[in-house]
Amino acid sequence: MTDSKGRLMQGEQTDEFLSGIDTFFFDCDGVIWLGNEAIAGAVETVNKLRAKGKRIFFVSNNSSKSVASYMKKFQRFGIEAYPDEIYGTAKVTAWYIKNKLNFTGKVYLLGSESMAEEFDALDISHTGTGPDPFHGNLDTCIGSVSLDDDIGAVVQGLDIHVNYMKMIKATSYLAKESCLLIVTNEDDRLPVRGSNIVIPGTGSIGAILRVASRRQDRILIGKPNRNIYDCILSKHSINPESSCMIGDRIDTDIAFGIKCGFKTILVYSGVSTADEVEALRKKSPEMLPDYCLPTLADLMRIP
Amino acid sequence: MTDSKGRLMQGEQTDEFLSGIDTFFFDCDGVIWLGNEAIAGAVETVNKLRAKGKRIFFVSNNSSKSVASYMKKFQRFGIEAYPDEIYGTAKVTAWYIKNKLNFTGKVYLLGSESMAEEFDALDISHTGTGPDPFHGNLDTCIGSVSLDDDIGAVVQGLDIHVNYMKMIKATSYLAKESCLLIVTNEDDRLPVRGSNIVIPGTGSIGAILRVASRRQDRILIGKPNRNIYDCILSKHSINPESSCMIGDRIDTDIAFGIKCGFKTILVYSGVSTADEVEALRKKSPEMLPDYCLPTLADLMRIP
């Protein structure tokens, strides 16, 4: 019944639903926490599911966290988690470059320290991270930029040090057609609530590169693409029919879950809203999540 | 005869063409100079046209030059030019805000020192220019950003100091629907020749704002829009039928000339190429320039 899709999960449906799922995939930001604050009841829900014997994976488009920094965050929130369960795009991008592309060249990295850590862990050569100040004016700059001939790929994630110098270098490397463009994700914003500040996401930074490089081709690592799933499958056996993706974004999380053949639950504690779900019902009902929940807590509140 | 459009201007056509034109509109970068180097013969051509009694206007999408800085550049190249002939988007944006929008609020300025000069000249209140460093990490930043309630418009031009902090502020202001988004131009790249460096243009920086703000609406000041022409018309009488736009970009210069009802000449010394003209012949022949020339020098070389 397509009509029941995208509706709030009712109390009586929960038990039956949970009994049919053995593996949960969680998005983190907007589902378990918002920035540095846990979403009420979310931590308890994750821990209860684990206590019920469910297998758990954390699948995040966030490229600014290494597995090590995720581990710290989970510990701080009191969530039991293991490195082998954590798949952020910093780790998955490194895996993809090494194992799917078999790329052995050097990477121009427009990303975070955590991405550099994951690259170093797999011996991927890169240009490093951090500020790259712009000196003088545009004219003096053009003379002063020197490009590294060994660069064969530009990898773009969230880089809080992004500036004009980095844009010039990334675009100049991409002028060579053979240079790959690999982007961790295309989320337009980071989920922030209770603030009038909007934080542009990795996809917003990437928009510069798309326009300036005049290139349509790019390898998208994060959700909605299934690379994160492929990375998990390289180590684990998964039965998609008894798996469920829980996320706060229709365009990334739910699209990813559908692409992988999982059941899907959208929580309203992050980016996507009930209005967007209603719009989807008319426009593209095939993209509706199986269920919606106000927050993750509502999955376990009803016993 | 549409078939003759977009062809190289032949020697015998030049005299007749020139005799029918009394006013020339020149794009600068890619037509008269490339960065800091004059294009061979271009300066002489401008001066010869003036000596023949032609009226001249310089119409540039470049937002990083005030009229005063244009004057210096013209002098350096030995081009006779007067402030009233120079219309860059720094000056035209200020004019538009003051005279067309009658905007009296404060502007968040993502632009150059020259834009600030033009804003100051018309008493437009703004936030200033230059670096706005990003301190600490993303979490500490969200707490530290304070927004100015008086901001009623974000104006975006070329800002070589663009960074993540500026992106956050601009996008946060644009979250208020009433806040106007005004962009000087949407050129994706600056014309650079003889270098393997690619310089992202104002339109590339603007792509961040479009994606992050999730807004489709924006006021585009520069070519192909006719605001520059309207600004000129506020001071001068122009007969479009005896006017000619000469530029190096089909999508901005030629489109602008056509929109204003001018004759158009595309020079191949900047961004657009003969291949693009051929593609246009099939795809959208109505956008073809009347004539093409290898460089501006070829307009006067043939007596």
mmCIF file of N, CA and C in Angstrom, chain A residues 21-25 53-57 84-85 87 226 228-244 260 262:
data_model
loop_
_atom_site.group_PDB
_atom_site.id
_atom_site.type_symbol
_atom_site.label_atom_id
_atom_site.label_comp_id
_atom_site.label_asym_id
_atom_site.label_seq_id
_atom_site.Cartn_x
_atom_site.Cartn_y
_atom_site.Cartn_z
ATOM 1 N N ILE A 21 13.493 -6.360 11.365
ATOM 2 C CA ILE A 21 14.773 -5.690 11.040
ATOM 3 C C ILE A 21 15.884 -6.240 11.937
ATOM 4 N N ASP A 22 16.979 -6.672 11.323
ATOM 5 C CA ASP A 22 18.110 -7.100 12.157
ATOM 6 C C ASP A 22 19.285 -6.121 12.103
ATOM 7 N N THR A 23 19.271 -5.198 11.116
ATOM 8 C CA THR A 23 20.406 -4.285 10.959
ATOM 9 C C THR A 23 19.905 -2.848 10.759
ATOM 10 N N PHE A 24 20.402 -1.946 11.581
ATOM 11 C CA PHE A 24 20.029 -0.532 11.454
ATOM 12 C C PHE A 24 21.216 0.295 10.960
ATOM 13 N N PHE A 25 20.930 1.153 10.002
ATOM 14 C CA PHE A 25 21.915 2.134 9.535
ATOM 15 C C PHE A 25 21.444 3.495 10.009
ATOM 16 N N GLY A 53 19.885 -6.847 20.434
ATOM 17 C CA GLY A 53 20.629 -7.716 19.516
ATOM 18 C C GLY A 53 20.662 -7.230 18.078
ATOM 19 N N LYS A 54 20.211 -5.999 17.823
ATOM 20 C CA LYS A 54 20.259 -5.468 16.451
ATOM 21 C C LYS A 54 21.707 -5.104 16.100
ATOM 22 N N ARG A 55 22.053 -5.311 14.834
ATOM 23 C CA ARG A 55 23.350 -4.879 14.360
ATOM 24 C C ARG A 55 23.237 -3.410 13.970
ATOM 25 N N ILE A 56 24.283 -2.640 14.215
ATOM 26 C CA ILE A 56 24.219 -1.184 14.011
ATOM 27 C C ILE A 56 25.395 -0.691 13.180
ATOM 28 N N PHE A 57 25.075 0.186 12.210
ATOM 29 C CA PHE A 57 26.120 0.912 11.479
ATOM 30 C C PHE A 57 25.787 2.402 11.486
ATOM 31 N N ASP A 84 34.532 -0.460 13.586
ATOM 32 C CA ASP A 84 34.084 -1.185 12.399
ATOM 33 C C ASP A 84 32.622 -0.908 12.055
ATOM 34 N N GLU A 85 31.963 -0.137 12.903
ATOM 35 C CA GLU A 85 30.554 0.216 12.652
ATOM 36 C C GLU A 85 30.410 1.627 12.081
ATOM 37 N N TYR A 87 31.082 4.624 9.481
ATOM 38 C CA TYR A 87 31.421 4.900 8.080
ATOM 39 C C TYR A 87 31.054 6.335 7.727
ATOM 40 N N ARG A 226 25.708 4.775 -3.279
ATOM 41 C CA ARG A 226 25.784 3.622 -2.389
ATOM 42 C C ARG A 226 27.209 3.227 -2.028
ATOM 43 N N ILE A 228 29.081 4.097 0.422
ATOM 44 C CA ILE A 228 29.237 3.779 1.853
ATOM 45 C C ILE A 228 28.803 2.328 2.086
ATOM 46 N N TYR A 229 27.709 1.943 1.439
ATOM 47 C CA TYR A 229 27.211 0.565 1.573
ATOM 48 C C TYR A 229 28.228 -0.423 1.001
ATOM 49 N N ASP A 230 28.790 -0.091 -0.166
ATOM 50 C CA ASP A 230 29.789 -0.978 -0.774
ATOM 51 C C ASP A 230 31.001 -1.149 0.133
ATOM 52 N N CYS A 231 31.372 -0.051 0.806
ATOM 53 C CA CYS A 231 32.503 -0.114 1.735
ATOM 54 C C CYS A 231 32.160 -1.063 2.895
ATOM 55 N N ILE A 232 30.939 -0.972 3.410
ATOM 56 C CA ILE A 232 30.502 -1.874 4.491
ATOM 57 C C ILE A 232 30.470 -3.320 3.986
ATOM 58 N N LEU A 233 29.952 -3.518 2.790
ATOM 59 C CA LEU A 233 29.843 -4.870 2.211
ATOM 60 C C LEU A 233 31.213 -5.514 1.989
ATOM 61 N N SER A 234 32.264 -4.672 1.857
ATOM 62 C CA SER A 234 33.596 -5.238 1.666
ATOM 63 C C SER A 234 34.088 -5.947 2.944
ATOM 64 N N LYS A 235 33.373 -5.710 4.046
ATOM 65 C CA LYS A 235 33.781 -6.312 5.332
ATOM 66 C C LYS A 235 32.687 -7.128 6.007
ATOM 67 N N HIS A 236 31.434 -6.861 5.641
ATOM 68 C CA HIS A 236 30.311 -7.485 6.358
ATOM 69 C C HIS A 236 29.309 -8.057 5.369
ATOM 70 N N SER A 237 28.547 -9.075 5.802
ATOM 71 C CA SER A 237 27.409 -9.558 5.010
ATOM 72 C C SER A 237 26.153 -8.852 5.491
ATOM 73 N N ILE A 238 25.381 -8.364 4.569
ATOM 74 C CA ILE A 238 24.155 -7.633 4.922
ATOM 75 C C ILE A 238 22.999 -8.216 4.122
ATOM 76 N N ASN A 239 21.858 -8.399 4.770
ATOM 77 C CA ASN A 239 20.643 -8.751 4.049
ATOM 78 C C ASN A 239 19.792 -7.485 3.948
ATOM 79 N N PRO A 240 19.738 -6.873 2.770
ATOM 80 C CA PRO A 240 19.044 -5.575 2.690
ATOM 81 C C PRO A 240 17.584 -5.646 3.133
ATOM 82 N N GLU A 241 16.929 -6.781 2.908
ATOM 83 C CA GLU A 241 15.499 -6.860 3.229
ATOM 84 C C GLU A 241 15.208 -6.765 4.720
ATOM 85 N N SER A 242 16.181 -7.127 5.529
ATOM 86 C CA SER A 242 15.981 -7.004 6.981
ATOM 87 C C SER A 242 16.838 -5.863 7.538
ATOM 88 N N SER A 243 17.109 -4.856 6.663
ATOM 89 C CA SER A 243 17.899 -3.692 7.078
ATOM 90 C C SER A 243 17.041 -2.435 7.016
ATOM 91 N N CYS A 244 17.370 -1.463 7.842
ATOM 92 C CA CYS A 244 16.612 -0.202 7.849
ATOM 93 C C CYS A 244 17.551 0.996 7.963
ATOM 94 N N CYS A 260 19.710 1.117 -1.710
ATOM 95 C CA CYS A 260 20.346 -0.102 -1.189
ATOM 96 C C CYS A 260 19.315 -1.205 -0.941
ATOM 97 N N PHE A 262 16.893 -1.089 1.385
ATOM 98 C CA PHE A 262 16.557 -1.142 2.814
ATOM 99 C C PHE A 262 15.144 -0.601 3.050
#
